[in-house]
Coordinates of C-alpha atoms in Angstrom, one line a residue:
X301 CA -22.0 33.7 38.1
X302 CA -23.5 30.5 39.8
X303 CA -27.0 31.6 39.5
X304 CA -26.7 31.6 35.6
X305 CA -24.1 28.8 35.3
X306 CA -25.6 27.6 32.0
X307 CA -25.8 30.8 30.2
X308 CA -22.3 31.6 31.4
X309 CA -21.1 28.4 30.1
X310 CA -22.8 28.8 26.5
X311 CA -21.2 32.3 26.4
X312 CA -17.8 31.0 27.4
X313 CA -17.8 28.3 24.7
X314 CA -19.0 30.7 22.1
X315 CA -16.2 33.1 23.0
X316 CA -13.5 30.5 22.9
X317 CA -14.8 29.1 19.4
X318 CA -15.2 32.6 17.9
X319 CA -11.8 33.6 19.3
X320 CA -10.0 30.4 17.9
X321 CA -12.3 29.9 14.7
X322 CA -9.2 30.5 12.5
X323 CA -6.9 27.9 14.3
X324 CA -5.5 25.1 12.4
X325 CA -7.1 22.7 15.0
X326 CA -10.7 23.9 14.6
X327 CA -10.4 24.1 10.8
X328 CA -9.2 20.4 10.8
X329 CA -12.6 19.6 12.1
X330 CA -14.6 21.8 9.9
X331 CA -16.3 23.9 12.3
X332 CA -16.5 26.5 9.9
X333 CA -16.9 29.3 12.4
X334 CA -19.7 27.6 14.2
X335 CA -19.6 28.4 17.9
X336 CA -22.9 26.7 19.2
X337 CA -23.0 23.6 21.4
X338 CA -24.4 21.1 19.0
X339 CA -21.8 21.8 16.1
X340 CA -19.1 21.8 18.8
X341 CA -20.2 18.4 20.3
X342 CA -21.0 16.7 17.0
X343 CA -17.6 17.5 15.2
X344 CA -14.9 17.7 18.0
X345 CA -13.7 14.7 19.2
X346 CA -12.8 14.0 23.1
X347 CA -9.1 13.7 23.5
X348 CA -6.2 13.1 25.8
X349 CA -2.7 14.7 25.9
X350 CA -1.2 11.9 23.7
X351 CA -3.5 13.1 20.7
X352 CA -2.4 16.7 21.1
X353 CA 1.4 15.8 21.2
X354 CA 2.3 16.3 17.7
X355 CA 1.0 20.0 17.9
X356 CA 2.5 20.9 21.2
X357 CA 5.8 19.6 19.8
X358 CA 5.5 21.9 17.0
X359 CA 4.7 24.9 19.2
X360 CA 7.6 23.9 21.5
X361 CA 9.8 23.6 18.6
X362 CA 9.0 27.4 17.6
X363 CA 6.2 27.2 15.1
X364 CA 4.2 30.4 15.9
X365 CA 1.1 29.8 13.5
X366 CA -2.3 29.8 15.2
X367 CA -2.3 26.0 15.7
X368 CA -4.5 25.8 18.8
X369 CA -4.8 29.3 19.9
X370 CA -5.5 32.5 17.9
X371 CA -3.6 34.3 20.7
X372 CA 0.2 33.6 20.7
X373 CA 1.2 30.7 23.2
X374 CA 3.1 32.9 25.9
X375 CA 4.8 29.7 27.6
X376 CA 4.2 26.3 28.6
X377 CA 2.8 25.2 32.1
X378 CA 4.5 21.8 33.1
X379 CA 2.0 19.5 34.7
X380 CA 2.9 16.9 37.3
X381 CA 1.0 14.3 35.3
X382 CA 3.5 12.8 32.6
X383 CA 3.7 11.3 29.3
X384 CA 6.3 9.1 28.2
X385 CA 8.1 9.8 31.5
X386 CA 8.3 13.6 30.9
X387 CA 6.1 16.3 32.5
X388 CA 3.1 17.3 30.2
X389 CA 3.6 20.7 28.5
X390 CA 0.3 22.8 28.7
X391 CA 0.1 25.8 26.4
X392 CA -1.1 29.0 27.9
X393 CA -1.9 32.4 26.7
X394 CA -1.3 35.7 28.6
X395 CA -4.8 36.5 29.5
X396 CA -5.2 33.3 31.4
X397 CA -3.2 35.1 34.1
X398 CA -6.1 37.7 34.6
X399 CA -8.4 34.7 34.9
X400 CA -6.2 32.9 37.5
X401 CA -5.9 36.2 39.2
X402 CA -9.6 36.4 39.6
X403 CA -10.1 33.2 41.2
X404 CA -7.2 34.2 43.8
X405 CA -9.1 37.4 44.4
X406 CA -12.0 35.5 45.6
X407 CA -10.3 33.2 48.0
X408 CA -10.0 35.6 51.0
X409 CA -13.6 37.2 50.8
X410 CA -14.8 33.5 51.1
X411 CA -12.4 32.8 54.0
X412 CA -13.4 36.0 55.7
X413 CA -17.0 34.8 56.0
X414 CA -15.8 31.8 58.2
X415 CA -12.7 33.3 59.9
X416 CA -13.0 37.1 60.6
X417 CA -10.0 39.4 61.5
X418 CA -7.5 37.9 58.9
X419 CA -6.6 41.5 58.1
X420 CA -5.1 42.1 61.4
X421 CA -2.1 39.8 60.9
X422 CA -0.1 37.8 58.6
X423 CA 0.1 34.4 56.7
X424 CA 3.2 32.3 57.2
X425 CA 3.3 30.5 53.7
X426 CA 5.9 28.4 52.4
X427 CA 5.9 29.1 49.0
X428 CA 8.9 28.0 46.3
X429 CA 9.8 28.3 42.6
X430 CA 10.9 25.4 40.9
X431 CA 13.5 25.0 38.0
X432 CA 12.3 26.1 34.6
X433 CA 13.4 25.2 31.1
X434 CA 13.2 26.6 27.5
X435 CA 11.8 24.6 24.7
X436 CA 13.9 24.3 21.6
X437 CA 11.9 27.2 20.1
X438 CA 12.7 29.5 23.1
X439 CA 9.4 29.3 25.0
X440 CA 9.5 29.0 28.8
X441 CA 8.3 25.7 30.5
X442 CA 7.7 25.8 34.3
X443 CA 5.1 24.9 36.8
X444 CA 2.0 27.0 37.0
X445 CA 2.6 28.4 40.4
X446 CA 6.2 29.3 39.5
X447 CA 4.8 31.2 36.6
X448 CA 2.4 32.8 38.8
X449 CA 5.1 33.9 41.5
X450 CA 7.3 35.3 38.8
X451 CA 4.6 37.3 37.1
X452 CA 4.1 41.0 37.4
X453 CA 0.7 40.0 39.0
X454 CA 2.4 38.5 42.0
X455 CA 5.5 40.5 42.3
X456 CA 4.0 44.0 42.0
X457 CA 0.7 43.1 43.7
X458 CA -0.9 46.0 45.4
X459 CA -1.1 45.9 49.3
X460 CA -3.9 44.0 50.7
X461 CA -4.5 43.6 54.4
X462 CA -5.9 40.2 53.8
X463 CA -2.8 38.9 52.0
X464 CA 0.2 40.0 53.8
X465 CA 3.0 37.2 53.9
X466 CA 5.8 36.8 56.5
X467 CA 7.9 35.7 53.3
X468 CA 9.4 38.4 51.3
X469 CA 9.1 38.2 47.6
X470 CA 13.0 37.7 47.6
X471 CA 12.6 34.4 49.7
X472 CA 9.9 33.1 47.5
X473 CA 11.6 33.8 44.4
X474 CA 15.0 32.3 45.4
X475 CA 15.8 29.1 43.2
X476 CA 17.7 27.4 46.0
X477 CA 15.2 25.5 48.3
X478 CA 17.6 25.5 51.3
X479 CA 18.1 29.1 51.1
X480 CA 14.3 29.8 50.3
X481 CA 13.2 27.5 53.1
X482 CA 15.7 28.9 55.6
X483 CA 14.7 32.7 55.2
X484 CA 11.1 32.1 54.9
X485 CA 11.1 30.1 58.3
X486 CA 13.4 32.7 59.9
X487 CA 10.9 35.5 58.9
X488 CA 7.9 33.3 60.1
X489 CA 9.8 32.9 63.6
X490 CA 10.4 36.7 63.9
X491 CA 6.8 37.3 63.2
X492 CA 5.3 34.6 65.3
X493 CA 2.7 36.6 67.1
X494 CA 1.4 38.3 63.9
X495 CA 1.0 34.8 62.2
X496 CA -2.8 34.0 61.9
X497 CA -2.6 31.2 59.2
X498 CA 0.2 28.7 58.3
X499 CA 0.3 27.1 54.9
X500 CA 2.1 25.8 51.7
X501 CA 0.4 24.6 48.6
X502 CA 0.3 21.0 49.7
X503 CA 0.3 19.1 53.2
X504 CA 3.5 17.5 52.3
X505 CA 5.2 20.9 51.8
X506 CA 4.0 22.1 55.2
X507 CA 5.4 19.0 56.9
X508 CA 8.7 19.4 55.2
X509 CA 8.9 23.1 56.5
X510 CA 8.1 21.3 60.1
X511 CA 10.9 19.0 59.3
X512 CA 13.3 21.6 58.3
X513 CA 12.9 23.6 61.7
X514 CA 13.4 20.1 63.4
X515 CA 16.9 19.9 61.8
X516 CA 17.8 23.7 61.8
X517 CA 16.3 25.2 64.7
X518 CA 20.0 25.8 66.4
X519 CA 21.2 27.7 63.4
X520 CA 17.9 29.5 63.1
X521 CA 18.0 30.6 66.9
X522 CA 21.6 31.6 66.6
X523 CA 20.7 34.1 63.7
X524 CA 17.7 35.4 65.7
X525 CA 20.0 36.1 68.8
X526 CA 22.7 37.9 67.0
X527 CA 20.6 39.6 64.1
X528 CA 23.0 38.2 61.6
X529 CA 22.4 35.9 58.7
X530 CA 23.7 32.2 58.3
X531 CA 26.5 32.2 55.8
X532 CA 24.7 29.3 54.1
X533 CA 22.5 31.7 52.6
X534 CA 24.8 33.2 49.8
X535 CA 21.9 34.8 47.4
X536 CA 22.6 38.5 47.2
X537 CA 19.2 40.1 47.0
X538 CA 18.3 37.6 50.0
X539 CA 21.1 38.7 52.0
X540 CA 20.2 42.4 51.3
X541 CA 16.5 42.0 52.0
X542 CA 17.1 40.1 55.1
X543 CA 19.7 42.4 56.3
X544 CA 16.6 44.9 56.8
X545 CA 14.4 42.5 58.4
X546 CA 16.9 40.7 60.9
X547 CA 17.1 42.4 64.3
X548 CA 18.7 40.7 67.4
X549 CA 16.2 39.3 69.7
X550 CA 17.9 37.1 72.5
X551 CA 14.3 36.5 73.9
X552 CA 12.9 35.0 70.9
X553 CA 16.1 32.9 70.3
X554 CA 15.6 31.6 74.2
X555 CA 11.9 30.8 73.2
X556 CA 12.8 29.0 70.1
X557 CA 15.6 26.8 71.8
X558 CA 13.3 25.9 74.5
X559 CA 10.3 24.9 72.3
X560 CA 12.4 22.9 69.8
X561 CA 14.5 21.1 72.1
X562 CA 11.7 19.5 74.1
X563 CA 11.4 15.9 73.4
X564 CA 7.8 16.1 71.9
X565 CA 6.9 18.1 69.0
X566 CA 3.3 17.6 69.3
X567 CA 1.3 20.9 68.8
X568 CA 4.7 22.7 67.9
X569 CA 2.5 24.8 65.3
X570 CA 0.5 26.1 67.9
X571 CA 3.3 26.4 70.4
X572 CA 5.3 28.6 68.3
X573 CA 2.7 30.5 66.4
X574 CA -0.1 30.7 69.1
X575 CA -2.5 32.6 67.2
X576 CA -2.9 30.5 64.4
X577 CA -6.5 30.0 63.4
X578 CA -6.1 27.5 60.5
X579 CA -3.8 25.6 58.3
X580 CA -4.1 26.5 54.7
X581 CA -3.1 23.4 52.7
X582 CA -4.5 20.8 50.2
X583 CA -5.3 17.6 52.0
X584 CA -7.7 16.2 49.5
X585 CA -6.8 13.2 47.0
X586 CA -3.5 11.7 47.5
X587 CA -2.6 14.5 50.1
X588 CA -5.2 13.0 52.6
X589 CA -2.6 10.6 53.7
X590 CA -0.9 13.4 55.7
X591 CA -3.9 14.2 57.7
X592 CA -2.8 12.5 61.2
X593 CA 0.6 13.9 60.9
X594 CA -0.6 17.4 60.4
X595 CA -3.1 17.0 63.3
X596 CA -0.2 15.9 65.6
X597 CA 1.9 18.9 64.7
X598 CA -0.8 21.4 64.9
X599 CA -3.1 20.1 67.9
X600 CA -6.1 19.4 65.3
X601 CA -6.2 23.0 63.8
X602 CA -9.0 23.3 61.1
X603 CA -7.3 22.7 57.4
X604 CA -8.6 24.7 54.7
X605 CA -8.6 23.5 51.3
X606 CA -9.5 26.9 49.3
X607 CA -9.4 26.1 45.7
X608 CA -9.2 23.4 42.9
X609 CA -6.7 24.2 39.9
X610 CA -4.2 22.4 37.7
X611 CA -2.0 23.5 34.9
X612 CA -4.4 23.1 32.2
X613 CA -6.9 25.3 33.9
X614 CA -8.2 26.8 37.3
X615 CA -11.5 25.2 38.2
X616 CA -13.1 26.6 41.2
X617 CA -13.4 27.4 44.9
X618 CA -14.3 25.6 48.2
X619 CA -17.2 27.8 49.4
X620 CA -17.1 26.2 52.7
X621 CA -13.4 26.1 53.5
X622 CA -13.5 25.2 57.2
X623 CA -15.3 21.9 56.5
X624 CA -13.6 18.6 57.5
X625 CA -10.9 17.4 54.7
X626 CA -13.3 14.3 53.8
X627 CA -16.4 16.8 53.2
X628 CA -14.5 19.0 50.8
X629 CA -16.3 20.2 47.7
X630 CA -15.3 22.6 45.0
X631 CA -17.9 24.8 43.4
X632 CA -16.8 25.0 39.7
X633 CA -16.8 28.7 38.6
X634 CA -18.4 28.6 35.3
X635 CA -16.4 31.5 33.6
X636 CA -13.1 29.7 33.8
X637 CA -13.4 27.2 30.9
X638 CA -15.9 25.3 29.2
X639 CA -16.7 22.2 31.1
X640 CA -18.0 18.7 30.3
X641 CA -18.3 15.6 32.1
X642 CA -17.6 12.0 31.3
X643 CA -19.6 9.7 33.4
X644 CA -17.1 7.3 35.1
X645 CA -17.6 3.7 35.4
X646 CA -14.6 1.8 36.8
X647 CA -15.6 -1.4 35.2
X648 CA -16.1 -0.4 31.8
X649 CA -13.4 -0.9 29.0
X650 CA -13.3 2.9 28.2
X651 CA -14.5 4.1 24.7
X652 CA -13.4 4.0 21.1
X653 CA -13.5 6.4 18.2
X654 CA -16.5 4.4 17.0
X655 CA -18.4 4.6 20.1
X656 CA -17.7 8.1 21.5
X657 CA -18.8 8.8 25.0
X658 CA -22.0 11.0 25.9
X659 CA -20.7 13.9 27.6
X660 CA -22.8 15.9 30.3
X661 CA -23.0 19.5 30.5
X662 CA -21.9 21.2 33.9
X663 CA -25.6 21.8 35.1
X664 CA -26.8 18.4 34.1
X665 CA -24.4 16.4 36.3
X666 CA -26.1 14.3 38.8
X667 CA -25.7 14.3 42.6
X668 CA -23.7 11.1 43.8
X669 CA -22.5 10.2 40.4
X670 CA -18.9 10.0 39.4
X671 CA -17.5 11.9 36.3
X672 CA -14.1 12.6 34.6
X673 CA -13.4 16.1 34.0
X674 CA -13.2 17.4 30.4
X675 CA -12.3 21.0 29.5
X676 CA -12.1 23.3 26.6
X677 CA -9.9 26.4 27.5
X678 CA -9.2 29.9 25.9
X679 CA -5.9 28.8 25.5
X680 CA -6.6 26.0 22.8
X681 CA -7.3 22.9 24.7
X682 CA -10.6 21.3 22.9
X683 CA -12.6 18.6 25.0
X684 CA -9.3 17.7 26.8
X685 CA -9.8 14.6 29.5
X686 CA -8.0 16.1 32.7
X687 CA -7.9 12.7 34.4
X688 CA -9.4 14.0 37.5
X689 CA -12.1 11.7 38.7
X690 CA -15.0 13.8 40.5
X691 CA -18.2 13.0 42.6
X692 CA -21.0 15.5 42.6
X693 CA -22.0 16.3 46.0
X694 CA -24.6 19.2 45.6
X695 CA -25.2 22.6 43.9
X696 CA -24.7 26.3 44.8
X697 CA -27.3 27.8 42.9
X698 CA -27.1 26.2 39.4
X699 CA -23.3 25.5 39.8
X700 CA -22.5 21.9 40.8
X701 CA -20.3 21.1 43.7
X702 CA -17.5 18.3 43.4
X703 CA -15.6 16.0 45.7
X704 CA -12.4 15.4 44.3
X705 CA -12.0 11.3 44.4
X706 CA -8.7 10.9 42.9
X707 CA -6.4 11.0 39.8
X708 CA -7.1 8.3 37.3
X709 CA -4.7 5.3 37.4
X710 CA -2.2 6.9 39.9
X711 CA -1.0 4.3 42.1
X712 CA 1.8 6.0 44.3
X713 CA 2.1 9.6 45.3
X714 CA 4.2 11.4 47.9
X715 CA 4.3 15.1 46.5
X716 CA 3.1 16.2 43.3
X717 CA 4.8 12.8 41.9
X718 CA 2.2 10.4 40.1
X719 CA 3.4 6.8 39.5
X720 CA 1.2 4.4 37.8
X721 CA 1.2 0.7 37.7
X722 CA 2.7 0.4 34.5
X723 CA 5.6 2.7 35.4
X724 CA 5.9 0.5 38.7
X725 CA 6.0 -2.6 36.8
X726 CA 8.8 -1.2 34.4
X727 CA 10.7 -0.2 37.4
X728 CA 10.5 -3.5 39.1
X729 CA 11.4 -5.2 35.7
X730 CA 14.6 -3.0 35.3
X731 CA 15.8 -3.6 38.8
X732 CA 15.3 -7.3 38.7
X733 CA 17.8 -7.6 35.9
X734 CA 20.5 -6.9 38.4
X735 CA 19.5 -10.3 40.0
X736 CA 19.9 -12.5 37.0
X737 CA 23.6 -13.2 37.7
X738 CA 22.5 -14.4 41.3
X739 CA 20.0 -16.7 39.5
X740 CA 17.4 -14.9 41.5
X741 CA 14.1 -13.3 40.4
X742 CA 11.2 -11.3 41.8
X743 CA 8.2 -13.7 42.4
X744 CA 5.8 -10.9 43.5
X745 CA 5.8 -7.5 44.6
X746 CA 3.6 -4.7 46.1
X747 CA 4.1 -1.1 47.1
X748 CA 2.8 1.6 49.6
X749 CA 3.7 5.5 49.9
X750 CA 5.2 5.7 53.4
X751 CA 4.3 9.2 54.7
X752 CA 5.4 8.5 58.2
X753 CA 8.8 9.6 57.2
X754 CA 9.5 13.4 56.3
X755 CA 9.9 13.6 53.4
X756 CA 7.8 10.4 52.5
X757 CA 9.1 7.6 50.3
X758 CA 8.2 4.7 48.1
X759 CA 8.3 1.3 49.8
X760 CA 8.4 -1.8 47.5
X761 CA 8.0 -5.2 49.0
X762 CA 9.7 -8.2 47.2
X763 CA 9.5 -11.7 47.4
X764 CA 12.4 -13.4 45.9
X765 CA 13.0 -16.7 44.4
X766 CA 16.7 -17.6 45.1
X767 CA 18.0 -20.5 43.3
X768 CA 21.3 -20.8 45.1
X769 CA 21.5 -19.8 48.6
X770 CA 25.3 -19.7 48.4
X771 CA 25.2 -17.1 45.7
X772 CA 22.2 -14.9 46.9
X773 CA 22.2 -11.1 46.1
X774 CA 23.8 -9.2 48.8
X775 CA 22.7 -6.1 50.4
X776 CA 24.9 -3.7 47.9
X777 CA 23.1 -5.5 45.1
X778 CA 19.6 -5.0 46.5
X779 CA 20.7 -1.2 47.0
X780 CA 21.6 -0.9 43.4
X781 CA 18.2 -2.4 42.7
X782 CA 16.7 0.4 44.8
X783 CA 18.6 3.0 42.5
X784 CA 17.6 1.1 39.2
X785 CA 13.8 1.5 40.3
X786 CA 14.4 5.2 41.0
X787 CA 16.2 5.7 37.5
X788 CA 13.1 4.0 36.0
X789 CA 10.7 6.7 37.4
X790 CA 9.1 9.4 35.6
X791 CA 10.9 13.1 35.7
X792 CA 8.5 14.5 38.2
X793 CA 9.4 11.8 40.9
X794 CA 13.2 12.3 40.0
X795 CA 13.0 16.1 40.5
X796 CA 11.4 15.6 43.8
X797 CA 14.2 13.4 44.8
X798 CA 17.0 15.6 43.2
X799 CA 16.0 19.2 43.2
X800 CA 13.1 19.7 45.8
X801 CA 13.9 17.2 48.3
X802 CA 10.3 16.2 48.6
X803 CA 10.6 12.7 48.3
X804 CA 13.0 10.4 50.1
X805 CA 15.3 7.4 49.2
X806 CA 13.3 4.4 47.7
X807 CA 13.1 1.4 50.0
X808 CA 12.8 -2.4 49.0
X809 CA 11.8 -4.8 51.6
X810 CA 12.3 -8.2 51.0
X811 CA 9.8 -10.6 52.7
X812 CA 9.8 -14.5 53.3
X813 CA 9.0 -16.9 50.9
X814 CA 5.1 -17.6 50.9
X815 CA 4.0 -14.2 52.2
X816 CA 2.2 -13.3 49.0
X817 CA 0.4 -16.7 49.4
X818 CA -0.5 -15.6 52.9
X819 CA -1.8 -12.2 51.4
X820 CA -4.0 -14.2 49.2
X821 CA -5.3 -16.6 51.9
X822 CA -6.2 -13.3 53.9
X823 CA -8.0 -11.7 51.0
X824 CA -10.1 -15.0 50.3
X825 CA -11.0 -15.1 53.9
X826 CA -12.5 -11.7 53.8
X827 CA -14.5 -12.7 50.8
X828 CA -12.3 -12.1 47.7
X829 CA -12.9 -14.7 44.8
X830 CA -10.1 -17.2 44.4
X831 CA -10.5 -17.0 40.5
X832 CA -10.5 -13.3 40.3
X833 CA -7.8 -12.7 43.0
X834 CA -4.9 -10.3 41.9
X835 CA -2.2 -9.3 44.0
X836 CA -2.6 -5.6 44.6
X837 CA 0.4 -3.5 43.3
X838 CA -0.3 -1.1 46.0
X839 CA -1.4 -1.4 49.6
X840 CA -2.7 0.9 52.2
X841 CA -5.0 -1.3 54.5
X842 CA -3.5 -1.7 57.8
X843 CA -3.9 -5.4 58.5
X844 CA -2.3 -6.0 55.0
X845 CA 0.7 -3.6 55.8
X846 CA 1.1 -5.3 59.3
X847 CA 1.1 -8.8 57.6
X848 CA 3.8 -7.7 55.4
X849 CA 5.9 -6.0 57.6
X850 CA 5.9 -9.0 59.9
X851 CA 7.3 -11.1 57.4
X852 CA 10.3 -8.7 56.3
X853 CA 13.8 -10.3 56.3
X854 CA 15.8 -7.4 55.0
X855 CA 15.5 -3.8 54.1
X856 CA 17.5 -1.7 51.6
X857 CA 17.6 1.9 50.6
X858 CA 18.8 3.6 47.4
X859 CA 22.5 4.6 48.0
X860 CA 22.3 7.7 45.8
X861 CA 20.2 10.1 44.0
X862 CA 18.8 9.2 40.6
X863 CA 19.8 11.3 37.4
X864 CA 17.7 14.4 36.8
X865 CA 18.2 17.6 34.9
X866 CA 15.7 20.5 34.0
X867 CA 16.2 19.7 30.4
X868 CA 13.6 17.5 28.8
X869 CA 14.6 14.3 27.1
X870 CA 14.3 14.7 23.4

């Protein structure tokens, strides 16, 4: 596959264009059945989600004609990126599941080259389904992993000694996040000597599991001691399944109590699961902020980032999964989709319809350069900008390898949420309206994602101009400002707060007057130009954080959950 990357790519493009030749989308650009690269590149524009929104809305509303794909759209996969505050809907077709399954089937053979013996034990993976909804036309819309776990591919998978999980399917498929986590943790504790690897999709998910153990070990050890399941677990299929698994084990209960009641939780993962060889979590991109905490809890176990995928498409594998997180490179699998690359220049103003960009083919990218990924998929996305910035690090045969640099335009992220500068600005504006009756305004602000707390949360620093000290905003008003900011955030953020418990309450830290001038002085002392200095809207440089924190005069947390429902806003 990687040796013949270019011929494979040519065939993939030809297959996609031939299969979808009669779709409304390809006919609009007068491709007339052509399936060669030159016709494709000269006639089809490079697009973003907003360009496709009208077509996606028609499919969502029930139009079954061949708009984007000749195969019927089987469901929508909801991406963690948003458009107009709502999750993006990615069309998919049944056969994509086979393509994704193929990539999954390659993970363990690669892993086995580096960590032999994984067929001799189990994986403790914290896997969850998220809420799903139906579009007006009746199609399911749900996250890609929820779609996979609920598929027959997953539920009726054949026994594979390399892929035995401690969590039963009933626990993974339970929609209640507390009951699901509780039973998965209970099974993981029962099988503690068999566990060879511990994982979750994202680093943040694994840390939530550790936090869950900190909060619930007393009840868990009680269940282990007596062999009975906590009454808080009410799901009937889960109670039935756990009834067969749970056996009284007073010795294990004593062990859990002994380890979990210790003051320090350093190395807790290897203390409880002593045979763990590595952590299987994504720690690239925004997740890199969790590496120090993972090291603390695991005693520095290797962290394997095995694959690179999104709702739009599965892209590739890490062929050296035991490398350091900062060195992770993914090899793009040329059979997954047709890939093009838009050279990324952070300083350019972008491109217009009149000056279309020159895209580079998969095998023609250059080592050391950064590109934005552009894909054409079997499900009908054509020359679609994914928004991921990748740096080329090398080649495996003729297939390039990429380091994930970041998502484009993302300022703050805790879990799968992505907040950009415009959203943050809008949230600050909406919240600051509450200050008007106190004749107070927000002079300056910045932010950071605080991942020291579990779950992590957004911290917003505000410098206020209070005109009348006798009538300054109270703690309650500033708490309401926190909530107003949360109400302004996109649906992925609000779902993380309300349904997934993956994001903690937003915090506003009010700083002394003059703090942002000090920040500017500091930046200029380090060589910033006074004419071009802009207040950074997000900070993560330790000296700057220390300066801000030393000037805090009051802190305020959101007093309630923002509004969120699985239904999309119309």
